[in-house]
XYZ file of C-alpha atoms in Angstrom:
282
model
C -34.465 102.876 -72.527
C -34.068 99.627 -70.601
C -35.222 96.446 -72.267
C -37.516 95.423 -69.421
C -39.137 98.852 -69.381
C -40.341 98.736 -72.976
C -44.113 98.774 -73.122
C -45.812 96.095 -75.124
C -47.156 97.530 -78.373
C -50.472 96.536 -79.860
C -50.275 93.209 -81.711
C -48.941 93.742 -85.207
C -49.691 91.834 -88.336
C -47.051 89.237 -89.023
C -46.017 87.654 -92.263
C -47.673 84.333 -92.936
C -46.692 81.314 -94.894
C -49.519 80.809 -97.325
C -50.935 77.410 -98.217
C -49.198 75.575 -101.035
C -50.580 72.681 -103.041
C -48.265 69.738 -102.656
C -48.247 66.300 -104.240
C -45.375 63.871 -104.269
C -44.926 61.112 -106.850
C -43.295 57.910 -105.680
C -44.308 55.426 -108.320
C -42.933 54.513 -111.745
C -46.441 55.220 -113.013
C -45.663 58.905 -112.623
C -43.203 58.755 -115.476
C -39.638 60.118 -115.557
C -38.624 63.013 -113.339
C -35.957 65.636 -113.977
C -32.906 66.416 -111.865
C -34.709 69.264 -110.077
C -37.588 66.918 -109.242
C -35.220 64.301 -107.819
C -33.456 66.889 -105.667
C -36.797 68.045 -104.263
C -37.847 64.483 -103.471
C -34.490 63.744 -101.813
C -34.821 66.803 -99.581
C -38.304 65.709 -98.554
C -37.444 62.051 -97.994
C -34.532 63.111 -95.780
C -37.004 64.840 -93.473
C -37.806 61.987 -91.106
C -41.190 63.057 -89.652
C -42.957 62.331 -92.947
C -43.893 58.636 -93.115
C -41.854 57.057 -95.910
C -41.084 60.564 -97.163
C -44.527 60.942 -98.742
C -47.932 62.381 -97.921
C -49.445 61.250 -101.217
C -48.450 58.428 -103.545
C -49.658 58.432 -107.145
C -49.344 54.648 -107.006
C -52.485 54.578 -104.867
C -54.370 55.295 -108.099
C -52.591 52.696 -110.225
C -55.727 50.522 -110.417
C -57.340 53.208 -112.556
C -55.122 52.035 -115.406
C -56.697 48.555 -115.388
C -58.656 47.627 -118.479
C -62.268 47.148 -117.409
C -65.575 47.262 -119.278
C -66.822 50.828 -119.650
C -70.046 49.965 -117.817
C -68.033 48.933 -114.727
C -65.338 51.629 -114.823
C -67.053 54.204 -112.608
C -68.087 51.719 -109.907
C -64.572 50.273 -109.766
C -62.887 53.681 -109.709
C -64.907 55.140 -106.823
C -63.343 52.969 -104.062
C -59.862 53.499 -105.545
C -60.145 57.286 -105.303
C -61.870 57.088 -101.909
C -59.030 54.894 -100.659
C -56.461 57.411 -101.872
C -58.286 60.151 -99.956
C -58.265 58.068 -96.763
C -54.569 57.256 -97.122
C -53.728 60.897 -97.785
C -55.604 61.952 -94.646
C -53.865 59.246 -92.607
C -50.430 60.245 -93.885
C -51.164 63.884 -93.103
C -52.313 63.087 -89.569
C -49.189 60.998 -88.950
C -46.984 63.813 -90.236
C -48.628 66.401 -87.982
C -48.227 64.108 -84.980
C -44.554 63.562 -85.791
C -43.958 67.298 -86.190
C -45.664 68.013 -82.861
C -43.465 65.361 -81.259
C -40.377 67.301 -82.342
C -41.567 70.287 -80.324
C -42.605 68.184 -77.340
C -39.211 66.499 -77.346
C -37.349 69.802 -77.807
C -35.621 68.410 -80.909
C -33.544 71.533 -81.490
C -31.367 69.870 -84.120
C -34.451 69.429 -86.332
C -34.700 73.178 -87.025
C -32.703 73.094 -90.310
C -34.657 70.063 -91.572
C -37.968 71.732 -90.767
C -36.938 74.863 -92.649
C -35.742 72.811 -95.637
C -39.001 70.849 -95.780
C -41.096 73.992 -95.359
C -39.343 76.125 -97.966
C -37.692 73.677 -100.387
C -38.528 69.996 -100.046
C -42.305 70.217 -99.977
C -42.695 72.943 -102.632
C -40.247 71.270 -105.032
C -41.855 67.858 -104.586
C -45.243 69.524 -105.020
C -44.349 70.794 -108.475
C -43.135 67.373 -109.622
C -46.189 65.625 -108.184
C -48.626 68.076 -109.713
C -47.193 67.380 -113.144
C -47.481 63.632 -112.575
C -51.048 63.850 -111.303
C -52.101 65.961 -114.264
C -50.492 63.414 -116.569
C -52.487 60.619 -114.935
C -55.709 62.607 -115.212
C -55.034 63.289 -118.884
C -54.569 59.600 -119.599
C -57.687 58.691 -117.618
C -59.722 61.343 -119.417
C -58.579 59.997 -122.787
C -60.002 56.545 -122.022
C -62.660 57.143 -119.358
C -63.851 60.728 -119.315
C -66.709 59.805 -116.989
C -64.154 59.276 -114.187
C -62.996 62.901 -114.114
C -65.601 64.101 -111.540
C -63.997 61.733 -109.006
C -60.733 63.707 -108.853
C -61.649 67.158 -107.410
C -62.269 65.893 -103.830
C -58.907 64.106 -103.890
C -57.128 67.177 -105.239
C -58.668 69.291 -102.474
C -57.618 66.846 -99.744
C -54.066 66.605 -101.073
C -53.802 70.396 -101.114
C -55.247 70.747 -97.604
C -53.056 68.026 -96.080
C -49.868 69.427 -97.560
C -50.750 73.015 -96.666
C -51.304 71.890 -93.075
C -47.941 70.093 -93.053
C -46.112 73.144 -94.406
C -47.692 75.398 -91.799
C -46.988 72.859 -89.052
C -43.319 72.784 -90.081
C -43.164 76.565 -89.789
C -44.868 76.705 -86.410
C -42.712 73.892 -85.020
C -39.539 75.501 -86.351
C -40.380 78.858 -84.773
C -41.224 77.263 -81.414
C -37.987 75.278 -81.489
C -36.033 78.442 -82.317
C -37.529 80.031 -79.202
C -36.688 76.937 -77.163
C -33.120 77.005 -78.489
C -32.716 80.632 -77.424
C -33.719 79.601 -73.906
C -31.965 76.241 -73.655
C -28.788 77.071 -75.590
C -28.221 80.772 -74.960
C -25.129 82.470 -76.276
C -22.726 84.988 -74.792
C -22.021 88.514 -76.040
C -19.948 88.417 -79.212
C -18.881 92.075 -78.962
C -19.323 95.151 -76.756
C -22.954 96.009 -76.051
C -24.366 98.561 -78.506
C -27.204 101.082 -78.488
C -27.666 104.593 -77.135
C -31.070 103.874 -75.599
C -32.122 100.261 -75.887
C -28.958 98.218 -75.487
C -28.340 95.073 -77.517
C -25.594 92.724 -78.664
C -25.426 89.665 -80.899
C -24.775 86.385 -79.152
C -21.749 84.348 -80.155
C -24.151 81.775 -81.634
C -26.133 84.208 -83.746
C -24.082 84.173 -86.956
C -24.187 80.386 -87.320
C -27.927 80.322 -86.685
C -28.570 83.163 -89.120
C -26.606 81.347 -91.826
C -28.920 78.341 -91.375
C -32.048 80.400 -91.937
C -31.275 83.237 -94.352
C -29.236 83.765 -97.533
C -26.404 86.293 -97.411
C -28.383 89.150 -98.977
C -31.164 88.775 -96.392
C -28.651 88.628 -93.543
C -27.131 91.904 -94.750
C -30.554 93.544 -94.826
C -31.349 92.161 -91.369
C -28.116 93.619 -89.961
C -29.062 97.075 -91.230
C -32.479 96.785 -89.596
C -31.006 95.538 -86.314
C -28.937 98.713 -85.919
C -32.172 100.677 -85.557
C -32.928 98.819 -82.322
C -30.470 101.143 -80.575
C -32.329 104.308 -81.640
C -34.250 106.434 -79.123
C -37.114 105.734 -79.162
C -37.221 102.311 -80.809
C -38.900 102.849 -84.228
C -42.491 101.628 -84.358
C -41.830 99.895 -87.680
C -39.557 97.390 -85.915
C -42.687 96.017 -84.203
C -40.893 95.230 -80.955
C -43.068 92.841 -78.952
C -42.888 89.766 -76.698
C -42.342 86.557 -78.628
C -44.750 84.497 -76.516
C -46.409 84.545 -73.108
C -43.089 84.885 -71.297
C -41.197 88.128 -70.746
C -37.721 86.747 -71.433
C -37.926 86.616 -75.246
C -38.859 89.496 -77.538
C -38.917 89.860 -81.308
C -38.510 92.560 -83.957
C -38.786 92.635 -87.722
C -35.748 91.570 -89.728
C -37.026 92.309 -93.228
C -39.571 90.468 -95.344
C -41.170 87.602 -93.433
C -38.222 87.284 -91.038
C -37.903 88.354 -87.420
C -35.152 88.459 -84.817
C -35.417 86.594 -81.515
C -34.090 88.685 -78.631
C -33.396 87.341 -75.141
C -33.446 89.703 -72.170
C -30.156 89.689 -70.241
C -28.796 91.899 -67.468
C -25.462 93.320 -66.440
C -24.391 95.943 -63.910
C -25.987 98.697 -65.998
C -29.314 96.909 -66.252
C -31.203 94.913 -68.879
C -30.194 94.542 -72.515
C -31.178 92.381 -75.469
C -29.069 89.407 -76.542
C -29.794 88.805 -80.239
C -30.022 85.017 -80.393
C -31.607 84.111 -83.724
C -33.300 85.264 -86.921
C -35.440 83.555 -89.525
C -38.801 83.461 -91.292
C -41.647 83.774 -88.820
C -44.243 81.027 -88.908
C -47.882 81.717 -89.656
């Protein structure tokens, strides 16, 4: 069956990247961090689109530690927490704008950094920050329990801003992967395979796959890819166009991952060039 002749199946459900709660400490007030925490923060700070490597700074709440009369504590704390909410929202908006700019500018070399921030940097920093925030809340509750109702709105905003950033990283990464398949296409790395639908890996596929998937997932993806040559193409591969164009298609690669296939032609007709693989964005 020729690649161009494949009918578009009904839209299938795709794997999504669920929201994650993320906080990042960047103040001595957070207390000591372990080696794992430092590695997570370093991965995040190396990802340039985030302003100063942080979407939330526990130092914004440092004024809550000031010794004030109990009668004044609540009135003084309200603007501190409100200010932290505003700064969190501003940092989140700046991050989303910077991530969008990567796509607009076709920053193909940012794909590995986006994946690292999406899957490692942000989640690891989130765990360290959550511990630090809970520590701050515990100390505040010990001295000024009446301040505790001020924290839930801030916690919700921090979670929402970071979840949006994680999802934006995934969407930008996937769009840049599609752009890379179009702008930096590969050549066949071997003879074309497949008894019905013909396909072949590009000579750039292996390096790209190694960026996105661990070895065990690449092995599983290779087994799934072989089924593309079956007649007919199995429904469970969910073969469908990647976007509004007809030059890129996609199939499942196991778990949340999908292959990106580019339609090519030779003297025998159309075939799929397997250009990339990685986790699909929400």
